[in-house]
CSV table of C-alpha atoms in Angstrom, one decimal:
chain,number,residue,atom,x,y,z
A,159,UNK,CA,21.6,-0.4,44.8
A,160,UNK,CA,23.7,-3.2,43.2
A,161,UNK,CA,24.4,-3.7,39.5
A,162,UNK,CA,21.8,-6.4,39.0
A,163,UNK,CA,19.1,-4.2,40.3
A,164,UNK,CA,20.2,-1.3,38.0
A,165,UNK,CA,20.3,-3.7,35.1
A,166,UNK,CA,16.8,-5.0,35.9
A,167,UNK,CA,15.5,-1.4,36.0
A,168,UNK,CA,17.1,-0.6,32.7
A,169,UNK,CA,15.5,-3.7,31.1
A,170,UNK,CA,12.1,-2.8,32.6
A,171,UNK,CA,12.4,0.8,31.4
A,172,UNK,CA,13.2,-0.4,27.9
A,173,UNK,CA,10.2,-2.8,27.9
A,174,UNK,CA,8.0,0.1,29.0
A,175,UNK,CA,9.3,2.3,26.1
A,176,UNK,CA,8.7,-0.5,23.6
A,177,UNK,CA,5.2,-1.1,24.8
A,178,UNK,CA,4.5,2.6,24.6
A,179,UNK,CA,6.0,3.0,21.1
A,180,UNK,CA,4.2,0.0,19.6
A,181,UNK,CA,0.6,1.2,19.6
A,182,UNK,CA,1.7,4.7,18.6
A,183,UNK,CA,3.6,3.5,15.6
A,184,UNK,CA,0.9,1.0,14.5
A,185,UNK,CA,-1.7,3.7,14.8
A,186,UNK,CA,0.4,6.0,12.6
A,187,UNK,CA,0.8,3.2,10.0
A,188,UNK,CA,-3.0,2.9,9.5
A,189,UNK,CA,-3.7,6.6,9.8
A,190,UNK,CA,-1.1,7.4,7.1
A,191,UNK,CA,-2.5,4.6,4.9
A,192,UNK,CA,-6.1,5.8,5.4
A,193,UNK,CA,-5.1,9.4,4.6
A,194,UNK,CA,-3.4,8.3,1.4
A,195,UNK,CA,-6.5,6.4,0.3
A,196,UNK,CA,-8.7,9.4,1.0
A,197,UNK,CA,-6.4,11.6,-1.0
A,198,UNK,CA,-6.2,9.2,-3.9
A,199,UNK,CA,-10.0,8.7,-3.9
A,200,UNK,CA,-10.8,12.4,-3.8
A,201,UNK,CA,-8.2,13.2,-6.5
A,202,UNK,CA,-9.5,10.5,-8.8
A,203,UNK,CA,-13.1,11.7,-8.4
A,204,UNK,CA,-12.1,15.4,-8.9
A,205,UNK,CA,-10.0,14.7,-12.0
A,206,UNK,CA,-12.8,12.5,-13.5
A,207,UNK,CA,-15.4,15.3,-13.0
A,208,UNK,CA,-13.2,18.1,-14.2
A,209,UNK,CA,-13.7,19.4,-17.8
A,210,UNK,CA,-10.1,19.8,-18.8
A,211,UNK,CA,-7.9,17.5,-16.7
A,212,UNK,CA,-9.0,14.1,-18.3
A,213,UNK,CA,-8.1,15.4,-21.8
A,214,UNK,CA,-4.8,16.7,-20.5
A,215,UNK,CA,-3.9,13.4,-18.9
A,216,UNK,CA,-5.3,10.7,-21.1
A,217,UNK,CA,-5.4,12.4,-24.6
A,218,UNK,CA,-1.6,12.7,-24.6
A,219,UNK,CA,0.2,9.3,-23.9
A,220,UNK,CA,3.3,11.2,-23.0
A,221,UNK,CA,1.7,12.8,-20.0
A,222,UNK,CA,0.4,9.5,-18.8
A,223,UNK,CA,3.8,7.9,-19.1
A,224,UNK,CA,5.4,10.8,-17.3
A,225,UNK,CA,3.0,10.4,-14.4
A,226,UNK,CA,3.6,6.6,-14.2
A,227,UNK,CA,7.4,7.1,-14.3
A,228,UNK,CA,7.1,9.8,-11.6
A,229,UNK,CA,5.1,7.3,-9.5
A,230,UNK,CA,7.7,4.6,-9.7
A,231,UNK,CA,10.4,7.2,-9.0
A,232,UNK,CA,8.6,8.4,-5.8
A,233,UNK,CA,8.1,4.8,-4.5
A,234,UNK,CA,11.8,4.0,-5.1
A,235,UNK,CA,12.9,7.4,-3.7
A,236,UNK,CA,10.9,7.1,-0.5
A,237,UNK,CA,11.8,3.5,0.1
A,238,UNK,CA,15.5,3.7,-0.8
A,239,UNK,CA,16.1,7.1,0.7
A,240,UNK,CA,14.0,7.0,3.8
A,241,UNK,CA,17.1,7.2,6.1
A,242,UNK,CA,18.3,10.4,4.4
A,243,UNK,CA,14.9,12.1,4.2
A,244,UNK,CA,13.4,14.0,7.1
A,245,UNK,CA,10.0,12.9,8.3
A,246,UNK,CA,8.2,16.0,6.9
A,247,UNK,CA,9.8,15.5,3.5
A,248,UNK,CA,9.0,11.8,3.4
A,249,UNK,CA,5.4,12.5,4.4
A,250,UNK,CA,5.1,15.1,1.7
A,251,UNK,CA,6.5,12.7,-1.0
A,252,UNK,CA,4.0,10.1,0.2
A,253,UNK,CA,1.1,12.6,-0.1
A,254,UNK,CA,2.4,13.6,-3.6
A,255,UNK,CA,2.5,10.0,-4.7
A,256,UNK,CA,-1.1,9.6,-3.4
A,257,UNK,CA,-2.2,12.6,-5.5
A,258,UNK,CA,-0.5,11.4,-8.7
A,259,UNK,CA,-1.9,7.9,-8.2
A,260,UNK,CA,-5.3,9.4,-7.8
A,261,UNK,CA,-5.0,11.3,-11.1
A,262,UNK,CA,-3.9,8.1,-12.9
A,263,UNK,CA,-6.7,6.0,-11.3
A,264,UNK,CA,-9.3,8.5,-12.4
A,265,UNK,CA,-9.5,6.6,-15.6
A,266,UNK,CA,-11.6,3.9,-13.9
A,267,UNK,CA,-14.6,6.4,-13.8
A,268,UNK,CA,-14.6,6.3,-17.6
A,269,UNK,CA,-14.5,2.5,-17.8
A,270,UNK,CA,-16.6,1.2,-14.9
A,271,UNK,CA,-19.9,2.2,-13.5
A,272,UNK,CA,-19.9,4.2,-10.3
A,273,UNK,CA,-22.0,1.5,-8.6
A,274,UNK,CA,-19.4,-1.2,-9.4
A,275,UNK,CA,-16.6,1.0,-8.3
A,276,UNK,CA,-18.3,1.6,-4.9
A,277,UNK,CA,-19.1,-2.1,-4.5
A,278,UNK,CA,-15.6,-3.2,-5.4
A,279,UNK,CA,-14.2,-0.7,-2.9
A,280,UNK,CA,-16.2,-2.2,-0.1
A,281,UNK,CA,-15.3,-5.7,-1.1
A,282,UNK,CA,-11.6,-4.7,-1.2
A,283,UNK,CA,-11.9,-3.0,2.2
A,284,UNK,CA,-13.5,-6.1,3.8
A,285,UNK,CA,-10.9,-8.4,2.2
A,286,UNK,CA,-8.0,-6.2,3.2
A,287,UNK,CA,-9.3,-5.8,6.8
A,288,UNK,CA,-9.7,-9.6,7.2
A,289,UNK,CA,-6.2,-10.4,5.9
A,290,UNK,CA,-4.6,-7.6,7.9
A,291,UNK,CA,-6.3,-8.8,11.1
A,292,UNK,CA,-5.1,-12.3,10.2
A,293,UNK,CA,-1.5,-11.1,9.7
A,294,UNK,CA,-1.7,-9.1,12.9
A,295,UNK,CA,-3.1,-11.9,15.1
A,296,UNK,CA,-1.7,-15.1,13.7
A,297,UNK,CA,1.0,-17.0,15.6
A,298,UNK,CA,2.2,-18.5,12.3
A,299,UNK,CA,5.5,-17.1,11.0
A,300,UNK,CA,4.6,-15.7,7.5
A,301,UNK,CA,8.2,-15.1,6.6
A,302,UNK,CA,8.2,-18.0,4.2
A,303,UNK,CA,5.3,-16.3,2.3
A,304,UNK,CA,7.5,-13.4,1.4
A,305,UNK,CA,9.9,-15.1,-1.1
A,306,UNK,CA,7.0,-17.0,-2.7
A,307,UNK,CA,4.9,-13.8,-3.0
A,308,UNK,CA,7.7,-11.7,-4.4
A,309,UNK,CA,8.5,-14.4,-7.1
A,310,UNK,CA,4.8,-14.6,-7.9
A,311,UNK,CA,4.6,-10.8,-8.2
A,312,UNK,CA,7.5,-10.8,-10.6
A,313,UNK,CA,5.8,-13.4,-12.7
A,314,UNK,CA,2.6,-11.3,-12.6
A,315,UNK,CA,4.4,-8.2,-13.8
A,316,UNK,CA,6.0,-10.2,-16.7
A,317,UNK,CA,2.7,-11.8,-17.7
A,318,UNK,CA,1.0,-8.3,-17.6
A,319,UNK,CA,3.7,-6.8,-19.9
A,320,UNK,CA,3.5,-9.7,-22.3
A,321,UNK,CA,-0.3,-9.5,-22.4
A,322,UNK,CA,-0.1,-5.8,-23.3
A,323,UNK,CA,1.1,-7.1,-26.7
A,324,UNK,CA,-1.0,-10.3,-26.9
A,325,UNK,CA,-4.2,-8.7,-25.7
A,326,UNK,CA,-5.5,-12.1,-24.7
A,327,UNK,CA,-8.8,-11.9,-22.8
A,328,UNK,CA,-8.6,-15.3,-20.9
A,329,UNK,CA,-5.0,-14.6,-19.9
A,330,UNK,CA,-6.0,-11.2,-18.7
A,331,UNK,CA,-8.6,-12.8,-16.4
A,332,UNK,CA,-6.1,-15.3,-15.1
A,333,UNK,CA,-3.7,-12.4,-14.4
A,334,UNK,CA,-6.5,-10.6,-12.5
A,335,UNK,CA,-7.3,-13.6,-10.3
A,336,UNK,CA,-3.6,-14.2,-9.7
A,337,UNK,CA,-3.2,-10.6,-8.7
A,338,UNK,CA,-6.0,-10.8,-6.1
A,339,UNK,CA,-4.4,-13.9,-4.6
A,340,UNK,CA,-0.9,-12.3,-4.5
A,341,UNK,CA,-2.1,-9.1,-2.9
A,342,UNK,CA,-4.3,-10.9,-0.4
A,343,UNK,CA,-1.2,-12.8,0.7
A,344,UNK,CA,1.0,-9.7,0.7
A,345,UNK,CA,-1.5,-7.9,2.9
A,346,UNK,CA,-1.2,-10.5,5.7
A,347,UNK,CA,2.6,-10.8,5.2
A,348,UNK,CA,3.2,-7.0,5.2
A,349,UNK,CA,1.0,-6.6,8.3
A,350,UNK,CA,2.9,-9.1,10.3
A,351,UNK,CA,6.2,-7.7,9.2
A,352,UNK,CA,5.1,-4.1,10.1
A,353,UNK,CA,3.9,-5.4,13.5
A,354,UNK,CA,7.2,-7.0,14.3
A,355,UNK,CA,9.1,-3.9,13.2
A,356,UNK,CA,6.9,-1.7,15.5
A,357,UNK,CA,7.2,-4.1,18.4
A,358,UNK,CA,11.0,-3.9,18.2
A,359,UNK,CA,11.1,-0.1,17.9
A,360,UNK,CA,13.0,1.4,20.8
A,361,UNK,CA,10.8,4.6,20.7
A,362,UNK,CA,8.3,6.5,18.6
A,363,UNK,CA,10.8,9.1,17.4
A,364,UNK,CA,11.1,10.4,13.9
A,365,UNK,CA,13.4,7.6,12.7
A,366,UNK,CA,10.8,5.0,13.8
A,367,UNK,CA,8.0,7.0,12.4
A,368,UNK,CA,9.7,7.1,9.0
A,369,UNK,CA,9.7,3.3,9.1
A,370,UNK,CA,6.1,3.3,10.0
A,371,UNK,CA,5.5,5.6,6.9
A,372,UNK,CA,7.2,2.9,4.8
A,373,UNK,CA,4.8,0.4,6.3
A,374,UNK,CA,1.9,2.6,5.5
A,375,UNK,CA,3.1,2.8,1.9
A,376,UNK,CA,3.3,-1.0,1.6
A,377,UNK,CA,-0.2,-1.5,2.9
A,378,UNK,CA,-1.5,1.3,0.7
A,379,UNK,CA,0.0,-0.4,-2.4
A,380,UNK,CA,-1.5,-3.7,-1.3
A,381,UNK,CA,-4.9,-2.1,-1.0
A,382,UNK,CA,-4.8,-0.2,-4.3
A,383,UNK,CA,-3.6,-3.2,-6.3
A,384,UNK,CA,-6.1,-5.5,-4.7
A,385,UNK,CA,-8.8,-3.0,-5.6
A,386,UNK,CA,-7.7,-2.8,-9.2
A,387,UNK,CA,-7.6,-6.5,-9.7
A,388,UNK,CA,-10.9,-7.1,-8.1
A,389,UNK,CA,-12.4,-4.3,-10.2
A,390,UNK,CA,-11.2,-6.0,-13.3
A,391,UNK,CA,-13.0,-9.2,-12.2
A,392,UNK,CA,-16.3,-7.9,-10.7
A,393,UNK,CA,-16.5,-4.4,-12.1
A,394,UNK,CA,-19.3,-3.6,-14.6
A,395,UNK,CA,-18.1,-1.7,-17.6
A,396,UNK,CA,-20.0,1.4,-18.8
């Protein structure tokens, strides 16, 4: 057996490994994302229907701010420290973030009707699915979308903070529509980026699964933010 034949077999073996790892990792991305959404939804419903937890969380602004700060800390900690964290610890932190986010989002049950929340969820799911499929199947390189969407997201955050003080209704609606457009685009962009990452993965070991977990976190955040902005537009207040 000569060198060229050995090299061909090595390349063929690597291609088989990649093709085997790709569906495994993509499946884990969507399973983790779905699990996080279920945890968030159940937690939000449980907190909203509890007799004491809503008062504990929303009656004291300090508690609310602590939860929000912890949420930001968890996202930064998972994303920045993913290489140092073990897969079980990273997964646990992701679940913890989903729980805390559910507690914070329970406030929507006191603002919007249950019917409009349900309707908005299904609209969000359909929109998310369509854009995720587009990002997965399109042959167009969406890399150029990334910089534009990040700049738009920064602008959205600044506008949101400013409007906390202005309390301008028309501006708030503009921000909501802009948020929908931004997270619709991010859904397609993130899906394509995750697909490329999984296609290039040498295996489905713990290191690659941790990257898949980061991908699940990105899509989870896209879904949640898309849901919130759509709810602000089409949700019926109680």
